[in-house]
Short mmCIF file of C-alpha atoms in Angstrom, two decimals:
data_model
loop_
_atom_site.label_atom_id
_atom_site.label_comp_id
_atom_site.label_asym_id
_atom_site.label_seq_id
_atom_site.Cartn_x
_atom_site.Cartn_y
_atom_site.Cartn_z
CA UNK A 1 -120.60 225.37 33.73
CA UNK A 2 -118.38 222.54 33.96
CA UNK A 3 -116.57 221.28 30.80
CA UNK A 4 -117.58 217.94 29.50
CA UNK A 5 -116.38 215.20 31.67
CA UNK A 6 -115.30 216.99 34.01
CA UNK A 7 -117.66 215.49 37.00
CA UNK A 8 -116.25 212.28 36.38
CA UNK A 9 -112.91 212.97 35.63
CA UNK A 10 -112.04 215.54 38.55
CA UNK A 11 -108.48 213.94 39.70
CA UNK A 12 -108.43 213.55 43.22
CA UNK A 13 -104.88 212.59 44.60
CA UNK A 14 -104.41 209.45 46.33
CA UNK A 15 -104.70 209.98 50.22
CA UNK A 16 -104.49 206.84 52.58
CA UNK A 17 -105.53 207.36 56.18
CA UNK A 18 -106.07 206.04 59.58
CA UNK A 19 -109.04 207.36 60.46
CA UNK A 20 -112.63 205.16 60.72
CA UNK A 21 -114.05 204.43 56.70
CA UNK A 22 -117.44 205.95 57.87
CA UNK A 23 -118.10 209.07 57.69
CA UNK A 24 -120.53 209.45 60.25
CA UNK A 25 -123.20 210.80 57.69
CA UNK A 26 -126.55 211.52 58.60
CA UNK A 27 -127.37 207.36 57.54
CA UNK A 28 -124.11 206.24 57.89
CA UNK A 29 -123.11 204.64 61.47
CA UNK A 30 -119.22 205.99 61.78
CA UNK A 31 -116.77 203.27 63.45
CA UNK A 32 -114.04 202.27 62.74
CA UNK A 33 -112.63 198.54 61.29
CA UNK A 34 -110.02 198.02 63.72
CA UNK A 35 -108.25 194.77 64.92
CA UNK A 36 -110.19 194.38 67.86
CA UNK A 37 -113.18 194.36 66.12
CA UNK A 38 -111.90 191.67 63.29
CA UNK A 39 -110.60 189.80 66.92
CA UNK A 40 -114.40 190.00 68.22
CA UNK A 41 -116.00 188.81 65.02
CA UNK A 42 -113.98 185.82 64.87
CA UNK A 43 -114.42 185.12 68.66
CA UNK A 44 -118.07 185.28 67.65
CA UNK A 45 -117.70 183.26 64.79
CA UNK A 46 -115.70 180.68 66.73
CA UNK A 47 -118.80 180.59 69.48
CA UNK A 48 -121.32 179.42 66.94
CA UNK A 49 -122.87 182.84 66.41
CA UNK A 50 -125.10 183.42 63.38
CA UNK A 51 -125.62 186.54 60.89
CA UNK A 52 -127.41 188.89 61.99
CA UNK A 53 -130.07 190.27 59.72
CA UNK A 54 -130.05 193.62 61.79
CA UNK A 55 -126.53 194.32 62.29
CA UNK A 56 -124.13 196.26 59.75
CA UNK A 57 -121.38 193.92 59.00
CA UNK A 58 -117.89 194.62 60.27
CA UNK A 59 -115.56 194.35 56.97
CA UNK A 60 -111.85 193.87 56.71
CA UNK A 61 -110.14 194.99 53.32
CA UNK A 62 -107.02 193.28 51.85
CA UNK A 63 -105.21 193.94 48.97
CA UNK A 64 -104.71 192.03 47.00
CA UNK A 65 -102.53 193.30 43.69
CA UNK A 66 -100.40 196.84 43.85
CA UNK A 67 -98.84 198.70 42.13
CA UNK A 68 -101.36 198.41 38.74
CA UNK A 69 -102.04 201.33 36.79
CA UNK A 70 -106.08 202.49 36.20
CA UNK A 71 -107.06 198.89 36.67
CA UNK A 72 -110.70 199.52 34.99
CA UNK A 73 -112.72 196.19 35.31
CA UNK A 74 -112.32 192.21 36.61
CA UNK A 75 -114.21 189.25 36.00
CA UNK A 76 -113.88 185.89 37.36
CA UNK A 77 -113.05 183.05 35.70
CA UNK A 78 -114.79 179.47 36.96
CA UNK A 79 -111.42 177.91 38.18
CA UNK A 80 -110.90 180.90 40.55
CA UNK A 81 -109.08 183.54 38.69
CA UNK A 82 -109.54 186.98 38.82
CA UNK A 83 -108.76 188.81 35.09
CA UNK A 84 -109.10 192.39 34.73
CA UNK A 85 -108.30 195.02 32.48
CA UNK A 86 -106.01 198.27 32.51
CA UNK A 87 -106.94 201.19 30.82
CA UNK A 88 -103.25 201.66 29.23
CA UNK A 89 -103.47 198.25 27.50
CA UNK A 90 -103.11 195.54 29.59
CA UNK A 91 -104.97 192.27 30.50
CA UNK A 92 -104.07 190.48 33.81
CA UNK A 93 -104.80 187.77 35.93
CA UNK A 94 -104.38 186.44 39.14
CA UNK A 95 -104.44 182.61 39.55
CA UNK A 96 -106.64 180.91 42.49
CA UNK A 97 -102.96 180.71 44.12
CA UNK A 98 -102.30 184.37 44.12
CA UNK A 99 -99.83 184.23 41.17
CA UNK A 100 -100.17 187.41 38.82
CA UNK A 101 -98.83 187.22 35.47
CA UNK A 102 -99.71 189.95 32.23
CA UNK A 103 -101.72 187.47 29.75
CA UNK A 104 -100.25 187.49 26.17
CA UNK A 105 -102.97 189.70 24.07
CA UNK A 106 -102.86 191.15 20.43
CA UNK A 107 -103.42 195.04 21.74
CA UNK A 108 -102.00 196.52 18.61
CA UNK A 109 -105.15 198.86 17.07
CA UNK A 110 -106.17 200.01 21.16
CA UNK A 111 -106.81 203.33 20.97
CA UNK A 112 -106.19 205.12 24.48
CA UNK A 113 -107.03 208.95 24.97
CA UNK A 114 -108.70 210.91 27.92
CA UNK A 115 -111.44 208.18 29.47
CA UNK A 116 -111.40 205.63 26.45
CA UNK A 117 -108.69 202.64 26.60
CA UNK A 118 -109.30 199.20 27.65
CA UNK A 119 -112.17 199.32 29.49
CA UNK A 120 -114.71 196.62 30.88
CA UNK A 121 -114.37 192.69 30.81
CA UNK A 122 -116.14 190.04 31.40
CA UNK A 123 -115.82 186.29 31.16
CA UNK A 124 -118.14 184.29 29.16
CA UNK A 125 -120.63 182.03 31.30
CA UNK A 126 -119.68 178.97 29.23
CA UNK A 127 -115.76 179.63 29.83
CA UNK A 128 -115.21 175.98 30.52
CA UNK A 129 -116.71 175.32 27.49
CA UNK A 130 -115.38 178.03 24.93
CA UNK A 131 -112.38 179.41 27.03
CA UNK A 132 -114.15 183.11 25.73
CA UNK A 133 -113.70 186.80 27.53
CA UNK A 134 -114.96 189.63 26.22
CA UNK A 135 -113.36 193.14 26.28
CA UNK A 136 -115.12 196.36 25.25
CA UNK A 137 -112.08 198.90 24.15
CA UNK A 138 -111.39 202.03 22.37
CA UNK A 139 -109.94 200.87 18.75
CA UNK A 140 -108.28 203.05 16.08
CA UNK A 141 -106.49 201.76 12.31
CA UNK A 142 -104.76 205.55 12.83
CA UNK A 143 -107.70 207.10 10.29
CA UNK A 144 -110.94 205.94 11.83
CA UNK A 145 -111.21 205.57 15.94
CA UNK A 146 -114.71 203.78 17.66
CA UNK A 147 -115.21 201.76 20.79
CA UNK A 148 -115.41 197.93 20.20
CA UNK A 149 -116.59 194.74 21.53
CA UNK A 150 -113.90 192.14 21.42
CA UNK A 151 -113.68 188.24 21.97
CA UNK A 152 -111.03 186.80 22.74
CA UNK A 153 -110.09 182.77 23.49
CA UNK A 154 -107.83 181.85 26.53
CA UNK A 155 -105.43 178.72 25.53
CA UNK A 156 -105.20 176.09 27.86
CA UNK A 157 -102.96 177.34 30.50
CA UNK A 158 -105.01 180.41 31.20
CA UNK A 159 -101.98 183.16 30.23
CA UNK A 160 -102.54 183.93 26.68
CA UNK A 161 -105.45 185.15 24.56
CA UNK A 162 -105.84 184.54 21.08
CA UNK A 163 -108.15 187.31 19.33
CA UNK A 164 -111.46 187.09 17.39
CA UNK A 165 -113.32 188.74 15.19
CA UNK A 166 -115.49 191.60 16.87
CA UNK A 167 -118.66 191.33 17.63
CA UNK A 168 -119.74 195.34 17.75
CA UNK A 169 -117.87 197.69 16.03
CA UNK A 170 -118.90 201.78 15.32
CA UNK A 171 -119.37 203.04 18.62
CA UNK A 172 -118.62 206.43 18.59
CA UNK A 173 -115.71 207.76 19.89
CA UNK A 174 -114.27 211.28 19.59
CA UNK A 175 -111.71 213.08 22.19
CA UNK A 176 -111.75 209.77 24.09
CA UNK A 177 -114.73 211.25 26.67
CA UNK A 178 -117.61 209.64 27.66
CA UNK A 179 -116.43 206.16 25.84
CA UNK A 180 -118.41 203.85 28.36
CA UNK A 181 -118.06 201.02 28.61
CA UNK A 182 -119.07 198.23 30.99
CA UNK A 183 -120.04 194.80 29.82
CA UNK A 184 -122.20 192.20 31.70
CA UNK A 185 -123.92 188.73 30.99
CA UNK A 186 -127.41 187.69 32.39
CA UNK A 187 -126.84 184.35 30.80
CA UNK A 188 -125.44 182.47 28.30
CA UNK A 189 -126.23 184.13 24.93
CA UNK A 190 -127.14 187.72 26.24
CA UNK A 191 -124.58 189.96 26.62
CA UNK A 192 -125.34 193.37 27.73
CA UNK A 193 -123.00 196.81 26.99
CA UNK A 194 -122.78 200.06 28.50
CA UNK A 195 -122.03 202.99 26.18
CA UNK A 196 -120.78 206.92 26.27
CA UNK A 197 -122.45 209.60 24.36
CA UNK A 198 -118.50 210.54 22.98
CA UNK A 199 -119.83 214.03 24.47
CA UNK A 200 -121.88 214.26 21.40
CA UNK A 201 -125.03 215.53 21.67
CA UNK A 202 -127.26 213.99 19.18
CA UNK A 203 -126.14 210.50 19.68
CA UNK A 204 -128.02 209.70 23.00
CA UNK A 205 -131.51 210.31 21.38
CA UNK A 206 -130.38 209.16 17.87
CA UNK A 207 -131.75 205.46 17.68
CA UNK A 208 -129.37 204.46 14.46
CA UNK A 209 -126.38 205.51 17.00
CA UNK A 210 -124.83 203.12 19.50
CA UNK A 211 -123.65 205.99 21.70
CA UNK A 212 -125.56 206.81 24.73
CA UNK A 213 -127.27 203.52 24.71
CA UNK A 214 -127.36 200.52 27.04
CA UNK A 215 -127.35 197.16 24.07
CA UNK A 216 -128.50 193.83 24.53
CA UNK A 217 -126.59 191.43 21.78
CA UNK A 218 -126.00 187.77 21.19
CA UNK A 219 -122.44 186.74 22.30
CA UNK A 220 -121.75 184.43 19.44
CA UNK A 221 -123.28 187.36 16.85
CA UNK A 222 -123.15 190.77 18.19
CA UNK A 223 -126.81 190.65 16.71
CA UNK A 224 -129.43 192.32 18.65
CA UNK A 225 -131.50 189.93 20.54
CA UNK A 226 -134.89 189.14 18.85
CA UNK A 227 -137.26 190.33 21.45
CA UNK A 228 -135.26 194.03 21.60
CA UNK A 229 -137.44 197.05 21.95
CA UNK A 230 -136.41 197.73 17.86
CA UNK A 231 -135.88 193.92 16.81
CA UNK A 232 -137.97 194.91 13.77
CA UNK A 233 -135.54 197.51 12.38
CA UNK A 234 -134.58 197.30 9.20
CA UNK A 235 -130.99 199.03 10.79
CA UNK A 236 -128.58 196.25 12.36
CA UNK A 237 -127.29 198.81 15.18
CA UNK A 238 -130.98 200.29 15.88
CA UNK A 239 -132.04 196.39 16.58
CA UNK A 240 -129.24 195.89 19.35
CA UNK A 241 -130.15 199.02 21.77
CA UNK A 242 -132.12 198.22 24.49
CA UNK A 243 -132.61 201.48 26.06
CA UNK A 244 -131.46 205.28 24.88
CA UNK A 245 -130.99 208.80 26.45
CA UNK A 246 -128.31 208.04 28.96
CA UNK A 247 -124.47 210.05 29.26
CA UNK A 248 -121.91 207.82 30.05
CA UNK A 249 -122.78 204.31 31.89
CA UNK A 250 -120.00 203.09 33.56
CA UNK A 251 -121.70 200.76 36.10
CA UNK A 252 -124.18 197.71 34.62
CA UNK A 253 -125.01 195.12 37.50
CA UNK A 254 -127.91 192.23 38.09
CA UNK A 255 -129.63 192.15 41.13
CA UNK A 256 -129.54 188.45 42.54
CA UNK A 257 -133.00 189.05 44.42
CA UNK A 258 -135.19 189.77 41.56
CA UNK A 259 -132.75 189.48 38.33
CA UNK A 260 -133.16 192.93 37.16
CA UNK A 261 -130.79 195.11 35.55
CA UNK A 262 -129.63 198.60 37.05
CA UNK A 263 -127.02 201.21 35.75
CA UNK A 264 -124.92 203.69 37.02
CA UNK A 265 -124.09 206.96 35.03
CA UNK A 266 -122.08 210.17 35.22
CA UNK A 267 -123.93 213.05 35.39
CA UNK A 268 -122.78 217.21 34.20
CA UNK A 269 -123.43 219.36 36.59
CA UNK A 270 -125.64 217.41 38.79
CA UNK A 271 -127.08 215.04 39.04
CA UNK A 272 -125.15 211.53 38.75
CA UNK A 273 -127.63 208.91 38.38
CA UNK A 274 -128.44 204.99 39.34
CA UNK A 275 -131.36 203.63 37.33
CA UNK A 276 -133.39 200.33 36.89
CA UNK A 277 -132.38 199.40 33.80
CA UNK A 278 -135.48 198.51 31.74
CA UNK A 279 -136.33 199.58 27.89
CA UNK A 280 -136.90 203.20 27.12
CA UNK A 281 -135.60 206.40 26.93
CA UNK A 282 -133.57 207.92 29.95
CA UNK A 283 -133.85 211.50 28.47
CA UNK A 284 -130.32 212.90 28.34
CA UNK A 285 -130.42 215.14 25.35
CA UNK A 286 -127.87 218.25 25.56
CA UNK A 287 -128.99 219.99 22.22
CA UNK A 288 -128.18 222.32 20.51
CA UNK A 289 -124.43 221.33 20.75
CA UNK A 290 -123.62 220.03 23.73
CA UNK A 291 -125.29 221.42 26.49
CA UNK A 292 -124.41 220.77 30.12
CA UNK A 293 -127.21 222.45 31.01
CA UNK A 294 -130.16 220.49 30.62
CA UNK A 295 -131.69 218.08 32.73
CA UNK A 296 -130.11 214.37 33.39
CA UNK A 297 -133.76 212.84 33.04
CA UNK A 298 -135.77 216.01 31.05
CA UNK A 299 -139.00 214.87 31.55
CA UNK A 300 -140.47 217.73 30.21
CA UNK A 301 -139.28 216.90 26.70
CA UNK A 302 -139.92 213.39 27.07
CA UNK A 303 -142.94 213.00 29.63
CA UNK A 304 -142.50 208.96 29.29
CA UNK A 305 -138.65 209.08 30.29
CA UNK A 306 -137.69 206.89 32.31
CA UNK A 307 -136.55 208.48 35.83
CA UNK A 308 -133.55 207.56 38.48
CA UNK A 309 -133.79 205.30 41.49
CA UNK A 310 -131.54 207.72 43.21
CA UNK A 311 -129.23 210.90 41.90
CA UNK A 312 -126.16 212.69 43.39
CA UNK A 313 -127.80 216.34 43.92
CA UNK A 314 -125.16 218.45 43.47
CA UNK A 315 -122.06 218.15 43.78
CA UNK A 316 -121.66 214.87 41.89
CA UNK A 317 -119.94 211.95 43.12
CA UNK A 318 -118.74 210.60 39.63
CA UNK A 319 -120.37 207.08 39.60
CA UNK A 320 -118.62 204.16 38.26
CA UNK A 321 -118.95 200.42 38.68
CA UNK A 322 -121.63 199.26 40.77
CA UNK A 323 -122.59 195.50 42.16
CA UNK A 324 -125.21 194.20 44.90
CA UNK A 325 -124.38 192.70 48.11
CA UNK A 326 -125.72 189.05 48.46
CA UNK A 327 -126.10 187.00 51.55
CA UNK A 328 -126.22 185.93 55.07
CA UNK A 329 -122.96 187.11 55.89
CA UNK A 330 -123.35 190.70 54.54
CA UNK A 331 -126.29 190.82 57.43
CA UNK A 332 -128.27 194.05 57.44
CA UNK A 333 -126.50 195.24 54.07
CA UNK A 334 -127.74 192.11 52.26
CA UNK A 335 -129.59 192.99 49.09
CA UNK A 336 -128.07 196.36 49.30
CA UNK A 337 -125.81 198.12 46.02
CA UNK A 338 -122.83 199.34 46.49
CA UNK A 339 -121.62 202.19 44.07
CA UNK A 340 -117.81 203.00 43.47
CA UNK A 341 -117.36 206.67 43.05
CA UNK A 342 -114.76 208.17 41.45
CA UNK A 343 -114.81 211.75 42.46
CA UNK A 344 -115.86 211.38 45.89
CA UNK A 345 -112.96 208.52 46.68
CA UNK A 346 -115.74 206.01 48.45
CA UNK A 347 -118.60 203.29 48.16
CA UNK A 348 -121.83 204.16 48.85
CA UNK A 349 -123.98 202.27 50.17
CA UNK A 350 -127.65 202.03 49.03
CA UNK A 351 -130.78 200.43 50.34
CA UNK A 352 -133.76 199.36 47.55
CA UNK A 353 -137.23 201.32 48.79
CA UNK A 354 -140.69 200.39 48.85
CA UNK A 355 -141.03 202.44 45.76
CA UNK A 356 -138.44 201.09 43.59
CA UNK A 357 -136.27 203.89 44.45
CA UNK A 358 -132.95 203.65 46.11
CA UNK A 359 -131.43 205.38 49.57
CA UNK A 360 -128.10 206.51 50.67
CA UNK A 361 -127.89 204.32 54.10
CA UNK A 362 -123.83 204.90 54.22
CA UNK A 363 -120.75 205.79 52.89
CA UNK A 364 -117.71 203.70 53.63
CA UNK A 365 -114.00 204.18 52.70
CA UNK A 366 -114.17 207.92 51.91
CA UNK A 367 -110.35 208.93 51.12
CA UNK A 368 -108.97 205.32 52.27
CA UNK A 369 -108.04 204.39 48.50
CA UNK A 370 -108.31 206.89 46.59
CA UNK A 371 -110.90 207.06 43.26
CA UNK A 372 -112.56 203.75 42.61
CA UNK A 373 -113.65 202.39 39.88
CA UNK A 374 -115.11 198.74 40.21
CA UNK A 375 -116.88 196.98 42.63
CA UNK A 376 -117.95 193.75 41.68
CA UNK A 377 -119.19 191.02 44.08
CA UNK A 378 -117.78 187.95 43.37
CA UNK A 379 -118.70 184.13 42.90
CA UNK A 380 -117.02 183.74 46.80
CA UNK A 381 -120.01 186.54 47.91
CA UNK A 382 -116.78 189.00 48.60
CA UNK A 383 -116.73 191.82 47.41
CA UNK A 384 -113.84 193.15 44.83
CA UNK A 385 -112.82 196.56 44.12
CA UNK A 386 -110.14 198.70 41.68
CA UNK A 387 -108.81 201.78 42.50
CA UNK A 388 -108.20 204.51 39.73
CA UNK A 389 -105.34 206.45 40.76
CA UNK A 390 -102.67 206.05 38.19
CA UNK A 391 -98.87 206.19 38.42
CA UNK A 392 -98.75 203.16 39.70
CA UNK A 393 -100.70 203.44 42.59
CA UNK A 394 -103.59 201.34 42.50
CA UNK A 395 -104.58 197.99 43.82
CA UNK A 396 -107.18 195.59 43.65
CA UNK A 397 -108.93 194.96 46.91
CA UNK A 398 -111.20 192.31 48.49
CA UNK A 399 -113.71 193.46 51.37
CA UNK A 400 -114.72 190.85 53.53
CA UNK A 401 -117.55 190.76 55.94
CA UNK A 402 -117.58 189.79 59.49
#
């Protein structure tokens, strides 16, 4: 039996090589993204050609930052910068120019140990209005440790953030394992958060808990948003949780076709898991203790659980961060998700079903950076990634399709 984290954690070193991102997969289509190829697509492009709908796009990757350190999450500001987060306890941003600078941030009480740090951002949807990003972190005052949701307000030339109040406090946190925690908007005054069950086993199932839980709160507030499954809970934390029973969600995205939610969690054993994220329970419950034995989704304890879109098998591939492709120019792969793996050192590719389910269509990248963490498409329809290497090593990449 694996110890606790351990699927997700699994340190694979950093191996960069020549050889075609596809793996050839039963699914995937193996070539590789040479320059002849990015030559043809532009030749193409230059001869008035069109997307096509049934034709995998060809994609060149570019780096964009090196030499970062367990860059965990970016967001995108509306004047073109990129900020993201480093585990360690660092902030960044890159300007529209390509400048990079370390943004001045009151990091004092971050608590780092094992997977917990400074974890997911994102910008507030009203940035040009309130100049507000949010960053969900692991927090200590040296007696008491939890994982927090902090605002934060960027001054006027975009290199400094001035701290608030914030907005959820109490999420448990123990060794620093399973501490989450991705944060996304689907508008202006819902923010939703991504949490770890701090490899304690009551938490996921315990409903006065934030552990274990996906939460929908107010930005302003940290309140729980008044049509929540529990909005009539006479318990402030029970009325934020939107859903239960899940592990450790590190990947919360949106769907442009259809606006739903969907998650991406580590798994023990087996089984790592992408759901649509929707109210309910998601049955993780590894009682007594903390069993790595039991099912991802028990649906014999909980016959009404809700049940994955697609899962690893064994051997996990540690999910992390996971967005959906949206487009013309992504061709066949439009309205596809794309899932960073840690563990397995690619992106998968995944295609939505007939049945609301989710299939493995290709695997791209496998070994070519090393563990990633993020993918995130952004406002420009490319699509961003972070590497999770350490020592150094990583980058933040942009894939761009033919």
């Amino acid at each position: 039996m694996a110890a606790p984290g351990a699927s997700e954690e699994a340190f694979v070193p950093l191996t960069m090589t020549t050889t075609p991102p596809r793996t050839g997969r039963p699914g995937g289509r193996a070539r590789q993204l040479a320059v002849t190829a990015v030559v043809a697509a532009l030749a193409l492009a230059s001869a008035g050609c069109e997307p096509d709908p049934t034709t995998v796009p060809t994609l060149t990757a570019q780096p964009l930052v090196s030499g970062l350190t367990l860059p965990w999450d970016l967001s995108f500001t509306p004047g073109g910068s990129i900020l993201w987060t480093e585990r360690g306890g660092r902030i960044m941003r890159r300007t529209a120019y390509g400048d990079v600078n370390q943004m001045a941030a009151d990091l004092s009480d971050l608590r780092v140990s094992g997977e917990t740090g400074l974890m997911g951002i994102a910008v507030d949807p009203r940035f040009n209005t309130n100049k507000r990003v949010y960053t969900c972190q692991g927090w200590t005052d040296g007696v008491t440790n939890d994982v927090r949701v902090v605002p934060w307000v960027a001054n006027s030339a975009g290199d400094a953030l001035t701290r608030l109040p914030p907005i959820v406090t109490g999420i448990l946190s123990t060794t620093g394992t399973h501490g989450g925690c991705r944060l996304r908007f689907d508008g202006p005054d819902r923010l939703f958060i991504g949490t770890g069950d701090a490899i304690t086993g009551t938490a996921p199932q315990d409903l006065t808990s934030l552990a274990g839980k996906v939460l929908r709160v107010n930005p302003d507030t940290g309140a729980g948003i008044s049509d929540n499954p529990f909005a009539g809970s006479a318990n402030a934390d029970t009325r934020r949780i939107w859903s239960s029973g899940h592990r450790n969600l590190q990947g919360l995205a949106f769907r442009p076709a259809d606006a739903s939610l969907w998650t991406a969690e580590h798994g023990p054993n087996i089984d790592d898991e992408i759901n649509r994220g929707s109210t309910g329970n998601f049955g993780w419950d590894p009682v007594p203790g903390y069993s790595q034995g039991v099912p991802m989704t028990d649906t014999t304890k909980f016959p009404d659980a809700v049940t994955a879109a697609w899962s690893s098998g064994a051997p996990t591939v540690a999910t992390s961060g996971i967005t959906w492709l949206s487009g013309p120019r992504w061709e066949a792969w439009d309205d596809h998700m794309v899932v960073a793996t840690l563990k397995a050192s690619s992106l998968l590719v995944l295609a939505p079903q007939g049945d609301g389910t989710l299939a493995e269509v290709d695997r791209i990248y496998e070994g070519t950076f090393g563990r990633i963490r993020t993918a995130h498409l952004g406002p420009d329809g490319l699509l961003y990634l972070t590497t999770s290497n350490g020592g150094g090593n990583d980058q933040i990449i942009r894939i761009t399709p033919s």
